[in-house]
mmCIF file of C-alpha atoms and ligand atoms in Angstrom:
data_model
loop_
_atom_site.group_PDB
_atom_site.id
_atom_site.type_symbol
_atom_site.label_atom_id
_atom_site.label_comp_id
_atom_site.label_asym_id
_atom_site.label_seq_id
_atom_site.Cartn_x
_atom_site.Cartn_y
_atom_site.Cartn_z
ATOM 1 C CA MET A 9 -49.042 75.771 108.333
ATOM 2 C CA GLY A 10 -52.375 76.642 110.012
ATOM 3 C CA ASN A 11 -51.093 79.975 111.451
ATOM 4 C CA LEU A 12 -50.065 82.379 108.865
ATOM 5 C CA GLN A 13 -48.941 84.947 111.446
ATOM 6 C CA LEU A 14 -51.357 87.483 109.918
ATOM 7 C CA SER A 15 -53.171 89.039 112.798
ATOM 8 C CA ASP A 16 -56.823 89.384 111.632
ATOM 9 C CA ILE A 17 -56.958 86.191 109.297
ATOM 10 C CA ARG A 18 -58.001 82.818 110.023
ATOM 11 C CA VAL A 19 -57.311 79.767 107.901
ATOM 12 C CA ILE A 20 -60.214 77.688 107.060
ATOM 13 C CA ASN A 21 -58.347 74.986 104.957
ATOM 14 C CA ILE A 22 -55.200 74.466 102.911
ATOM 15 C CA LYS A 23 -54.616 72.761 99.579
ATOM 16 C CA LYS A 24 -51.315 71.972 98.135
ATOM 17 C CA ASP A 25 -51.198 71.018 94.461
ATOM 18 C CA ALA A 26 -48.505 69.379 92.438
ATOM 19 C CA ASP A 27 -47.669 72.775 90.783
ATOM 20 C CA HIS A 28 -45.510 73.966 93.739
ATOM 21 C CA THR A 29 -48.451 75.980 94.949
ATOM 22 C CA CYS A 30 -50.289 76.172 98.236
ATOM 23 C CA HIS A 31 -53.828 77.511 98.132
ATOM 24 C CA ILE A 32 -55.058 78.834 101.517
ATOM 25 C CA ASN A 33 -58.845 79.407 102.129
ATOM 26 C CA ALA A 34 -59.187 81.936 104.820
ATOM 27 C CA GLU A 35 -61.450 84.580 106.360
ATOM 28 C CA ILE A 36 -61.177 87.797 108.179
ATOM 29 C CA VAL A 37 -61.920 87.671 111.837
ATOM 30 C CA ILE A 38 -62.680 91.412 112.424
ATOM 31 C CA ASP A 39 -65.892 92.939 111.382
ATOM 32 C CA PRO A 40 -66.612 96.608 110.749
ATOM 33 C CA THR A 41 -68.648 98.308 113.488
ATOM 34 C CA THR A 42 -69.894 101.541 111.701
ATOM 35 C CA CYS A 43 -70.540 102.655 108.358
ATOM 36 C CA LYS A 44 -67.541 104.505 106.592
ATOM 37 C CA SER A 45 -69.747 106.682 104.635
ATOM 38 C CA CYS A 46 -72.054 108.252 107.173
ATOM 39 C CA ASN A 47 -70.039 107.398 110.376
ATOM 40 C CA THR A 48 -72.971 106.351 112.344
ATOM 41 C CA GLY A 49 -75.224 103.809 110.340
ATOM 42 C CA LYS A 50 -75.640 100.502 111.602
ATOM 43 C CA LEU A 51 -74.312 97.529 109.303
ATOM 44 C CA ILE A 52 -76.123 94.302 108.235
ATOM 45 C CA LYS A 53 -74.519 91.456 106.643
ATOM 46 C CA ASN A 54 -75.095 91.378 102.823
ATOM 47 C CA GLY A 55 -73.303 88.408 101.172
ATOM 48 C CA SER A 56 -69.626 87.921 100.683
ATOM 49 C CA LYS A 57 -66.741 87.923 98.087
ATOM 50 C CA THR A 58 -63.710 85.909 97.867
ATOM 51 C CA THR A 59 -60.599 87.727 96.676
ATOM 52 C CA LEU A 60 -57.070 86.167 95.885
ATOM 53 C CA TYR A 61 -54.184 87.715 97.466
ATOM 54 C CA ARG A 62 -50.546 86.549 96.812
ATOM 55 C CA ASP A 63 -48.216 85.973 99.818
ATOM 56 C CA ILE A 64 -44.559 85.201 100.410
ATOM 57 C CA PRO A 65 -43.424 81.669 99.474
ATOM 58 C CA LEU A 66 -43.750 79.082 102.216
ATOM 59 C CA HIS A 67 -41.393 76.209 102.401
ATOM 60 C CA GLY A 68 -40.599 76.840 98.678
ATOM 61 C CA LEU A 69 -44.074 76.788 97.709
ATOM 62 C CA PHE A 70 -45.998 79.670 95.967
ATOM 63 C CA VAL A 71 -48.850 80.878 98.183
ATOM 64 C CA GLY A 72 -52.118 82.275 97.404
ATOM 65 C CA ILE A 73 -54.748 83.321 100.019
ATOM 66 C CA TYR A 74 -58.420 83.222 98.924
ATOM 67 C CA LEU A 75 -59.734 85.452 101.249
ATOM 68 C CA LYS A 76 -63.546 85.542 102.081
ATOM 69 C CA ARG A 77 -64.659 89.100 102.784
ATOM 70 C CA ARG A 78 -68.158 89.714 104.101
ATOM 71 C CA ARG A 79 -70.071 92.540 102.549
ATOM 72 C CA TYR A 80 -72.203 95.070 104.562
ATOM 73 C CA LYS A 81 -74.880 97.209 103.910
ATOM 74 C CA CYS A 82 -75.633 100.468 105.960
ATOM 75 C CA LYS A 83 -79.123 100.651 107.366
ATOM 76 C CA ASP A 84 -79.113 104.444 107.223
ATOM 77 C CA CYS A 85 -77.377 105.617 104.085
ATOM 78 C CA GLY A 86 -77.500 102.371 102.089
ATOM 79 C CA ALA A 87 -73.808 102.322 101.333
ATOM 80 C CA THR A 88 -72.151 98.960 101.043
ATOM 81 C CA LEU A 89 -68.704 97.995 102.340
ATOM 82 C CA TYR A 90 -66.334 94.929 102.724
ATOM 83 C CA GLN A 91 -64.533 93.372 105.604
ATOM 84 C CA HIS A 92 -60.795 94.735 105.393
ATOM 85 C CA SER A 93 -57.669 93.043 106.639
ATOM 86 C CA CYS A 94 -54.871 95.348 107.848
ATOM 87 C CA GLU A 95 -52.401 92.741 106.489
ATOM 88 C CA MET A 96 -53.546 93.198 103.063
ATOM 89 C CA HIS A 97 -52.225 95.507 100.203
ATOM 90 C CA GLU A 98 -55.604 96.130 98.395
ATOM 91 C CA LYS A 99 -54.246 97.816 95.362
ATOM 92 C CA ALA A 100 -51.452 95.160 94.837
ATOM 93 C CA LEU A 101 -53.746 92.177 95.822
ATOM 94 C CA MET A 102 -51.042 90.824 98.009
ATOM 95 C CA THR A 103 -50.098 90.730 101.683
ATOM 96 C CA ASN A 104 -48.324 93.884 102.876
ATOM 97 C CA ARG A 105 -45.415 91.468 103.878
ATOM 98 C CA LEU A 106 -45.118 90.303 100.237
ATOM 99 C CA HIS A 107 -45.062 93.891 99.006
ATOM 100 C CA GLU A 108 -42.339 94.758 101.382
ATOM 101 C CA TYR A 109 -40.396 91.639 100.441
ATOM 102 C CA ILE A 110 -40.467 92.410 96.880
ATOM 103 C CA TYR A 111 -39.152 95.868 97.374
ATOM 104 C CA LYS A 112 -36.347 94.696 99.716
ATOM 105 C CA ASN A 113 -35.406 91.932 97.421
ATOM 106 C CA ALA A 114 -35.302 93.862 94.328
ATOM 107 C CA PHE A 115 -32.597 96.061 95.654
ATOM 108 C CA ASN A 116 -29.916 93.143 95.460
ATOM 109 C CA LYS A 117 -31.566 90.871 92.880
ATOM 110 C CA THR A 118 -32.887 91.245 89.355
ATOM 111 C CA PHE A 119 -36.569 91.727 88.989
ATOM 112 C CA GLN A 120 -36.684 88.594 87.023
ATOM 113 C CA SER A 121 -35.224 86.334 89.842
ATOM 114 C CA VAL A 122 -37.428 87.978 92.455
ATOM 115 C CA ALA A 123 -40.487 87.262 90.133
ATOM 116 C CA ASP A 124 -39.330 83.691 89.709
ATOM 117 C CA GLU A 125 -38.996 83.095 93.468
ATOM 118 C CA ILE A 126 -42.515 84.277 94.213
ATOM 119 C CA GLY A 127 -44.415 83.086 91.110
ATOM 120 C CA LEU A 128 -45.310 86.506 89.952
ATOM 121 C CA ASP A 129 -44.404 88.208 86.512
ATOM 122 C CA GLU A 130 -41.405 90.465 86.162
ATOM 123 C CA LYS A 131 -43.624 93.500 85.285
ATOM 124 C CA THR A 132 -45.283 93.298 88.670
ATOM 125 C CA VAL A 133 -42.153 93.187 90.405
ATOM 126 C CA ARG A 134 -40.663 96.110 88.445
ATOM 127 C CA ARG A 135 -43.849 98.095 89.111
ATOM 128 C CA ILE A 136 -43.937 97.517 92.867
ATOM 129 C CA PHE A 137 -40.319 98.362 93.253
ATOM 130 C CA LYS A 138 -40.820 101.497 91.316
ATOM 131 C CA GLU A 139 -43.817 102.579 93.330
ATOM 132 C CA SER A 140 -42.182 101.991 96.653
ATOM 133 C CA LEU A 141 -38.816 103.441 95.399
ATOM 134 C CA THR A 142 -40.393 106.928 94.445
ATOM 135 C CA PRO A 143 -41.463 108.115 97.895
ATOM 136 C CA GLU A 144 -38.269 107.016 99.365
ATOM 137 C CA ILE A 145 -36.115 108.675 96.837
ATOM 138 C CA ASN A 146 -38.321 111.705 96.888
ATOM 139 C CA SER A 147 -37.720 112.031 100.594
ATOM 140 C CA TYR A 148 -33.919 111.859 100.115
ATOM 141 C CA LYS A 149 -32.094 114.965 101.155
ATOM 142 C CA PRO A 150 -28.474 115.231 100.223
ATOM 143 C CA ILE A 151 -26.310 116.636 102.859
ATOM 144 C CA THR A 152 -23.721 119.005 101.505
ATOM 145 C CA PRO A 153 -20.291 117.839 102.233
ATOM 146 C CA THR A 154 -17.097 119.803 102.850
ATOM 147 C CA ILE A 155 -15.150 117.996 100.094
ATOM 148 C CA LEU A 156 -17.197 117.551 97.029
ATOM 149 C CA GLY A 157 -16.357 115.181 94.265
ATOM 150 C CA ILE A 158 -17.655 115.532 90.527
ATOM 151 C CA ASP A 159 -16.871 112.787 88.188
ATOM 152 C CA GLU A 160 -18.728 110.839 85.485
ATOM 153 C CA ALA A 161 -19.561 107.373 84.584
ATOM 154 C CA HIS A 162 -20.773 105.975 81.430
ATOM 155 C CA LEU A 163 -24.130 104.468 82.062
ATOM 156 C CA ILE A 164 -27.180 103.465 79.996
ATOM 157 C CA GLY A 165 -25.642 104.812 76.724
ATOM 158 C CA LYS A 166 -24.513 108.202 78.223
ATOM 159 C CA ALA A 167 -21.838 109.903 80.294
ATOM 160 C CA ARG A 168 -23.590 110.787 83.687
ATOM 161 C CA CYS A 169 -22.395 112.999 86.267
ATOM 162 C CA VAL A 170 -21.546 111.449 89.652
ATOM 163 C CA ILE A 171 -21.529 113.659 92.686
ATOM 164 C CA THR A 172 -19.751 112.222 95.737
ATOM 165 C CA ASN A 173 -18.769 113.143 99.358
ATOM 166 C CA VAL A 174 -14.860 112.532 99.005
ATOM 167 C CA LYS A 175 -14.215 112.705 102.752
ATOM 168 C CA GLU A 176 -16.942 110.124 103.592
ATOM 169 C CA LYS A 177 -16.303 108.220 100.427
ATOM 170 C CA CYS A 178 -19.959 107.732 99.539
ATOM 171 C CA LEU A 179 -22.344 108.587 96.756
ATOM 172 C CA ILE A 180 -24.517 111.851 97.147
ATOM 173 C CA ASP A 181 -26.241 111.962 93.629
ATOM 174 C CA MET A 182 -26.263 111.101 90.008
ATOM 175 C CA LEU A 183 -27.308 113.581 87.414
ATOM 176 C CA VAL A 184 -28.775 112.578 83.997
ATOM 177 C CA ASP A 185 -25.862 114.092 82.229
ATOM 178 C CA ARG A 186 -22.689 116.064 82.704
ATOM 179 C CA ASN A 187 -23.702 119.273 80.965
ATOM 180 C CA LYS A 188 -23.151 122.569 82.473
ATOM 181 C CA VAL A 189 -26.877 123.436 82.769
ATOM 182 C CA THR A 190 -27.493 120.119 84.595
ATOM 183 C CA LEU A 191 -24.874 120.640 87.021
ATOM 184 C CA SER A 192 -25.488 124.312 87.528
ATOM 185 C CA LYS A 193 -28.960 123.511 88.528
ATOM 186 C CA TYR A 194 -27.901 120.777 90.934
ATOM 187 C CA ILE A 195 -25.221 122.765 92.695
ATOM 188 C CA SER A 196 -27.447 125.924 92.900
ATOM 189 C CA ASN A 197 -30.092 123.726 94.696
ATOM 190 C CA LEU A 198 -27.642 122.279 97.267
ATOM 191 C CA PRO A 199 -28.325 123.448 100.825
ATOM 192 C CA ASP A 200 -25.623 125.232 102.536
ATOM 193 C CA ARG A 201 -23.307 125.236 99.650
ATOM 194 C CA HIS A 202 -20.970 127.561 101.494
ATOM 195 C CA LYS A 203 -19.863 124.492 103.382
ATOM 196 C CA ILE A 204 -17.958 123.131 100.417
ATOM 197 C CA SER A 205 -14.505 124.043 100.837
ATOM 198 C CA VAL A 206 -12.815 121.731 98.324
ATOM 199 C CA VAL A 207 -14.035 120.427 94.958
ATOM 200 C CA SER A 208 -12.297 117.361 93.330
ATOM 201 C CA ILE A 209 -12.984 117.190 89.633
ATOM 202 C CA ASP A 210 -11.370 115.783 86.449
ATOM 203 C CA MET A 211 -10.133 118.006 83.642
ATOM 204 C CA TRP A 212 -13.567 118.746 82.286
ATOM 205 C CA ARG A 213 -14.070 122.399 81.489
ATOM 206 C CA PRO A 214 -17.835 122.677 82.145
ATOM 207 C CA TYR A 215 -17.362 121.289 85.884
ATOM 208 C CA HIS A 216 -14.611 123.978 86.416
ATOM 209 C CA SER A 217 -16.751 126.936 85.142
ATOM 210 C CA VAL A 218 -19.835 125.874 87.186
ATOM 211 C CA VAL A 219 -17.591 125.461 90.425
ATOM 212 C CA LYS A 220 -16.121 128.784 89.774
ATOM 213 C CA ALA A 221 -19.269 130.524 89.305
ATOM 214 C CA LEU A 222 -21.359 129.007 91.962
ATOM 215 C CA LEU A 223 -18.804 127.996 94.533
ATOM 216 C CA PRO A 224 -16.268 130.875 94.232
ATOM 217 C CA HIS A 225 -15.012 130.194 97.743
ATOM 218 C CA ALA A 226 -14.046 126.661 97.106
ATOM 219 C CA VAL A 227 -10.517 125.351 96.054
ATOM 220 C CA VAL A 228 -10.583 123.192 92.852
ATOM 221 C CA VAL A 229 -8.438 120.255 92.985
ATOM 222 C CA ILE A 230 -8.039 117.915 89.908
ATOM 223 C CA ASP A 231 -8.128 114.374 90.874
ATOM 224 C CA LYS A 232 -4.757 112.964 90.955
ATOM 225 C CA PHE A 233 -5.677 109.619 89.328
ATOM 226 C CA HIS A 234 -7.031 111.567 86.342
ATOM 227 C CA VAL A 235 -3.629 113.319 86.265
ATOM 228 C CA VAL A 236 -1.247 110.434 86.341
ATOM 229 C CA LYS A 237 -3.632 108.554 83.923
ATOM 230 C CA LEU A 238 -2.319 111.106 81.334
ATOM 231 C CA ALA A 239 1.124 109.514 81.513
ATOM 232 C CA GLN A 240 -0.332 105.973 81.268
ATOM 233 C CA GLU A 241 -2.300 107.210 78.046
ATOM 234 C CA ALA A 242 0.963 108.591 76.752
ATOM 235 C CA LEU A 243 2.761 105.338 77.349
ATOM 236 C CA GLU A 244 -0.073 103.268 75.530
ATOM 237 C CA LYS A 245 0.138 105.730 72.614
ATOM 238 C CA ALA A 246 3.851 104.818 72.206
ATOM 239 C CA ARG A 247 3.404 101.165 72.606
ATOM 240 C CA LYS A 248 0.706 101.156 69.856
ATOM 241 C CA SER A 249 2.919 103.282 67.557
ATOM 242 C CA ILE A 250 5.795 100.577 68.059
ATOM 243 C CA GLU A 251 3.441 97.801 67.622
ATOM 244 C CA SER A 252 2.365 99.021 64.293
ATOM 245 C CA ALA A 253 5.828 98.305 62.694
ATOM 246 C CA LEU A 254 5.926 95.002 64.335
ATOM 247 C CA SER A 255 5.312 91.361 62.813
ATOM 248 C CA HIS A 256 1.973 89.791 63.918
ATOM 249 C CA LYS A 257 3.588 87.512 66.377
ATOM 250 C CA GLU A 258 5.514 90.292 68.039
ATOM 251 C CA ARG A 259 2.713 92.685 68.045
ATOM 252 C CA LYS A 260 0.594 90.162 69.858
ATOM 253 C CA GLN A 261 3.291 89.661 72.498
ATOM 254 C CA LEU A 262 3.781 93.428 73.154
ATOM 255 C CA LYS A 263 0.146 93.757 73.520
ATOM 256 C CA ASN A 264 0.048 90.928 76.072
ATOM 257 C CA ASP A 265 2.859 92.516 77.983
ATOM 258 C CA ARG A 266 1.338 96.037 78.118
ATOM 259 C CA TYR A 267 0.213 95.484 81.852
ATOM 260 C CA LEU A 268 3.883 95.269 82.799
ATOM 261 C CA LEU A 269 4.435 98.650 81.098
ATOM 262 C CA LEU A 270 1.584 100.077 83.071
ATOM 263 C CA LYS A 271 2.828 98.634 86.334
ATOM 264 C CA HIS A 272 5.085 100.507 88.630
ATOM 265 C CA GLN A 273 8.705 99.446 88.424
ATOM 266 C CA ARG A 274 8.633 98.847 92.220
ATOM 267 C CA ASP A 275 5.896 96.400 91.712
ATOM 268 C CA LEU A 276 7.480 94.264 89.108
ATOM 269 C CA SER A 277 8.716 90.774 89.849
ATOM 270 C CA GLU A 278 12.320 89.702 88.755
ATOM 271 C CA MET A 279 10.769 87.727 85.894
ATOM 272 C CA GLU A 280 8.706 90.690 84.780
ATOM 273 C CA LYS A 281 11.664 92.900 84.772
ATOM 274 C CA ILE A 282 13.508 90.424 82.444
ATOM 275 C CA ILE A 283 10.560 90.673 80.046
ATOM 276 C CA LEU A 284 10.325 94.360 80.129
ATOM 277 C CA TYR A 285 14.165 95.056 79.767
ATOM 278 C CA ASP A 286 14.079 92.567 76.930
ATOM 279 C CA TRP A 287 11.551 94.872 75.107
ATOM 280 C CA PHE A 288 13.472 98.031 76.162
ATOM 281 C CA GLY A 289 16.653 96.391 74.580
ATOM 282 C CA LYS A 290 14.802 96.103 71.330
ATOM 283 C CA PHE A 291 12.940 99.429 71.466
ATOM 284 C CA PRO A 292 14.991 102.132 73.505
ATOM 285 C CA GLN A 293 12.180 104.512 72.808
ATOM 286 C CA LEU A 294 9.682 102.472 74.745
ATOM 287 C CA GLU A 295 12.087 102.549 77.771
ATOM 288 C CA GLN A 296 12.335 106.311 77.477
ATOM 289 C CA VAL A 297 8.472 106.680 77.544
ATOM 290 C CA TYR A 298 8.434 104.162 80.384
ATOM 291 C CA VAL A 299 10.846 105.981 82.362
ATOM 292 C CA LEU A 300 8.952 109.246 81.899
ATOM 293 C CA LYS A 301 5.889 107.730 82.940
ATOM 294 C CA GLU A 302 7.479 106.391 86.156
ATOM 295 C CA ALA A 303 8.983 109.721 86.929
ATOM 296 C CA PHE A 304 5.635 111.553 86.253
ATOM 297 C CA PHE A 305 3.994 109.343 88.941
ATOM 298 C CA CYS A 306 6.878 110.174 91.389
ATOM 299 C CA ILE A 307 6.000 113.995 91.056
ATOM 300 C CA PHE A 308 2.589 113.160 92.536
ATOM 301 C CA GLU A 309 3.977 111.247 95.496
ATOM 302 C CA LEU A 310 6.015 114.160 96.675
ATOM 303 C CA SER A 311 4.900 115.823 99.913
ATOM 304 C CA ASP A 312 5.260 119.475 98.877
ATOM 305 C CA ARG A 313 3.886 121.566 96.298
ATOM 306 C CA LYS A 314 7.082 123.634 95.696
ATOM 307 C CA LYS A 315 9.129 120.361 95.355
ATOM 308 C CA ALA A 316 6.516 118.981 92.935
ATOM 309 C CA LEU A 317 6.371 122.155 90.681
ATOM 310 C CA ALA A 318 10.220 122.059 90.601
ATOM 311 C CA ALA A 319 10.192 118.245 89.819
ATOM 312 C CA TYR A 320 7.602 118.703 87.114
ATOM 313 C CA ASP A 321 9.967 121.598 85.393
ATOM 314 C CA THR A 322 12.676 119.147 85.460
ATOM 315 C CA TRP A 323 10.560 116.305 84.075
ATOM 316 C CA LEU A 324 9.646 118.576 81.135
ATOM 317 C CA THR A 325 13.312 119.070 80.182
ATOM 318 C CA LEU A 326 13.770 114.952 80.217
ATOM 319 C CA ILE A 327 11.331 114.714 77.368
ATOM 320 C CA ASP A 328 13.602 113.996 74.308
ATOM 321 C CA ASP A 329 12.468 115.045 71.004
ATOM 322 C CA ASN A 330 11.993 111.499 69.815
ATOM 323 C CA VAL A 331 9.241 110.669 72.353
ATOM 324 C CA LYS A 332 7.833 114.321 72.624
ATOM 325 C CA VAL A 333 4.909 113.385 70.326
ATOM 326 C CA PHE A 334 3.643 110.997 73.084
ATOM 327 C CA TYR A 335 3.898 113.558 75.867
ATOM 328 C CA GLU A 336 2.600 116.654 74.043
ATOM 329 C CA LEU A 337 -0.946 116.154 75.354
ATOM 330 C CA VAL A 338 0.327 115.694 78.897
ATOM 331 C CA ALA A 339 2.322 118.657 78.949
ATOM 332 C CA LYS A 340 -0.411 120.930 77.371
ATOM 333 C CA THR A 341 -3.031 119.627 79.779
ATOM 334 C CA VAL A 342 -0.893 120.113 82.853
ATOM 335 C CA SER A 343 -0.091 123.611 81.631
ATOM 336 C CA ASN A 344 -3.837 124.335 81.127
ATOM 337 C CA TRP A 345 -4.641 123.118 84.631
ATOM 338 C CA LYS A 346 -1.579 123.796 86.511
ATOM 339 C CA ASP A 347 -2.974 125.638 89.491
ATOM 340 C CA GLU A 348 -5.823 122.922 90.111
ATOM 341 C CA ILE A 349 -3.531 120.085 89.368
ATOM 342 C CA PHE A 350 -0.909 121.130 91.938
ATOM 343 C CA ASN A 351 -3.626 122.191 94.434
ATOM 344 C CA TYR A 352 -3.441 118.520 95.256
ATOM 345 C CA PHE A 353 -0.379 119.252 97.465
ATOM 346 C CA TYR A 354 -2.424 121.803 99.525
ATOM 347 C CA TYR A 355 -5.516 119.294 99.802
ATOM 348 C CA GLN A 356 -4.594 115.771 99.318
ATOM 349 C CA TYR A 357 -8.017 114.665 98.346
ATOM 350 C CA THR A 358 -8.567 112.315 95.293
ATOM 351 C CA ASN A 359 -11.849 111.051 93.655
ATOM 352 C CA ALA A 360 -10.424 107.482 94.182
ATOM 353 C CA CYS A 361 -13.653 106.563 95.951
ATOM 354 C CA THR A 362 -15.699 107.589 92.948
ATOM 355 C CA GLU A 363 -13.927 105.063 90.950
ATOM 356 C CA ALA A 364 -14.975 102.416 93.254
ATOM 357 C CA ILE A 365 -18.655 103.946 93.505
ATOM 358 C CA ASN A 366 -18.807 104.039 89.749
ATOM 359 C CA GLY A 367 -17.888 100.379 89.574
ATOM 360 C CA LEU A 368 -20.806 99.643 92.064
ATOM 361 C CA ILE A 369 -23.245 101.675 90.072
ATOM 362 C CA LYS A 370 -22.173 99.802 86.961
ATOM 363 C CA LEU A 371 -22.782 96.626 88.699
ATOM 364 C CA ILE A 372 -26.165 97.596 90.009
ATOM 365 C CA ASN A 373 -26.969 98.605 86.427
ATOM 366 C CA LYS A 374 -25.782 95.240 84.916
ATOM 367 C CA ASN A 375 -27.797 93.270 87.501
ATOM 368 C CA GLY A 376 -30.717 95.253 86.786
ATOM 369 C CA ARG A 377 -30.952 94.731 83.122
ATOM 370 C CA GLY A 378 -33.034 97.526 81.598
ATOM 371 C CA TYR A 379 -33.301 100.118 84.284
ATOM 372 C CA SER A 380 -34.317 103.585 83.501
ATOM 373 C CA PHE A 381 -31.931 106.246 84.686
ATOM 374 C CA ASP A 382 -34.511 107.305 87.334
ATOM 375 C CA VAL A 383 -34.604 103.763 88.805
ATOM 376 C CA LEU A 384 -30.795 103.354 88.607
ATOM 377 C CA ARG A 385 -30.287 106.662 90.340
ATOM 378 C CA ALA A 386 -32.555 105.911 93.120
ATOM 379 C CA LYS A 387 -31.352 102.373 93.725
ATOM 380 C CA ALA A 388 -27.651 103.667 93.636
ATOM 381 C CA ILE A 389 -28.304 106.466 95.953
ATOM 382 C CA LEU A 390 -30.318 104.443 98.506
ATOM 383 C CA SER A 391 -27.910 101.589 98.483
ATOM 384 C CA LEU A 392 -24.610 103.507 98.321
ATOM 385 C CA GLN A 393 -25.252 106.623 100.427
ATOM 386 C CA SER A 394 -23.134 106.586 103.626
ATOM 387 C CA ARG A 395 -24.614 104.811 106.654
ATOM 388 C CA LYS A 396 -23.397 107.897 108.588
ATOM 389 C CA TYR A 397 -26.043 109.973 106.711
ATOM 390 C CA LYS A 398 -28.825 107.734 108.236
ATOM 391 C CA GLU A 399 -29.873 108.919 111.498
ATOM 392 C CA ARG A 400 -28.674 106.719 114.298
ATOM 393 C CA LYS A 401 -30.603 105.996 117.593
ATOM 394 C CA THR A 402 -28.505 106.497 120.685
ATOM 395 C CA PHE A 403 -29.069 105.973 124.380
ATOM 396 C CA LYS A 404 -29.668 109.421 125.882
ATOM 397 C CA ARG A 405 -29.329 109.673 129.596
ATOM 398 C CA TYR A 406 -32.246 110.813 131.586
ATOM 399 C CA THR A 407 -30.474 113.203 133.842
ATOM 400 C CA GLN A 408 -33.346 113.834 136.279
ATOM 401 C CA PHE A 409 -32.716 110.485 137.588
ATOM 402 C CA GLU A 410 -29.159 111.253 138.191
ATOM 403 C CA GLN A 411 -29.572 114.573 140.227
ATOM 404 C CA LYS A 412 -27.905 114.373 143.486
ATOM 405 C CA SER A 413 -30.361 114.301 146.348
ATOM 406 C CA GLN A 414 -30.002 116.856 149.065
ATOM 407 C CA ASP A 415 -32.059 115.190 151.699
ATOM 408 C CA VAL A 416 -30.276 111.968 152.289
HETATM 409 ZN ZN1 ZN B 525 -74.054 104.821 106.263
#
């Protein structure tokens, strides 16, 4: 323990107390040579001061370094200065390595758990994390992708816009809300936006109008998962309507079996099929809705736009009057967004990665407990952006050593 691996610090003595703490008495071994104020003056010793700096835990003990710093006075200009250790963060009163340790660990752990581990309070950890995060996030330069994804996630009490690189499956940015003005401002500031050839969105009008106005060359594709979700919602509506007429016991049963209804037929086990067909026997209407849902999914598994459009037209004719009420919204939405929905067959990109990214952001937020939007955004971007975006060092040949010699 005598060597702290701190380059300019020498340990004088160490005291461990019963309180999981290690107190280290130490001094700085390097002296200043000239005055910092006048740059020329000779320095004379003028007392000392001991300052407590915190350090990373050692063998499970909290560490405090009581660092003796000599004071000097300049013979010429009279200025005073103290010895300075290059290992110490003067403002935070801790070692630079503890400062770094806090920042790195606060990325994956809660502020409180980092605070508990090093024996500091949660506020200090939070402040250091924020201070270190700000320059890093401010230097973050998003790279404009060719396939842009725009989606949203409900975070800290509000729907936030989530911008992704669909091809690389990674997060580009998070916007404070999903308003037209916010998104317009963001897209206008994207460098090289002519590079964007496809934009995958959900059926949120403001996204569409911003893209049309600012990226007129790009093709809009409605994310397939948002489209097929419409049919699932129709099915849920039908189930709930049937449930409302059931006894309490049956209602509970049907509610429990709802995940079978949402499953694809091909994924059902024999047992699950029996359960489902039992419900269909009792409620033929439920079977109709289920079959329509399955058929709707099939449309989006076709390989060709023309076939898909024809299949969709056929699908519309299959909706009987008695289940029409459940599928009205699906038909209306598809008709409103037909081109963009069926553009999927030209550009088979979906925002599926965004769902996964949203899940991760939610997890970061949950673990963070009480992040501000800015901190959440920074943390999400810095931990979820693609590794491909970070510059990689590679070996570059030194060709001069490889030139063929003429004189041998
Ligand atoms: Zn001086």
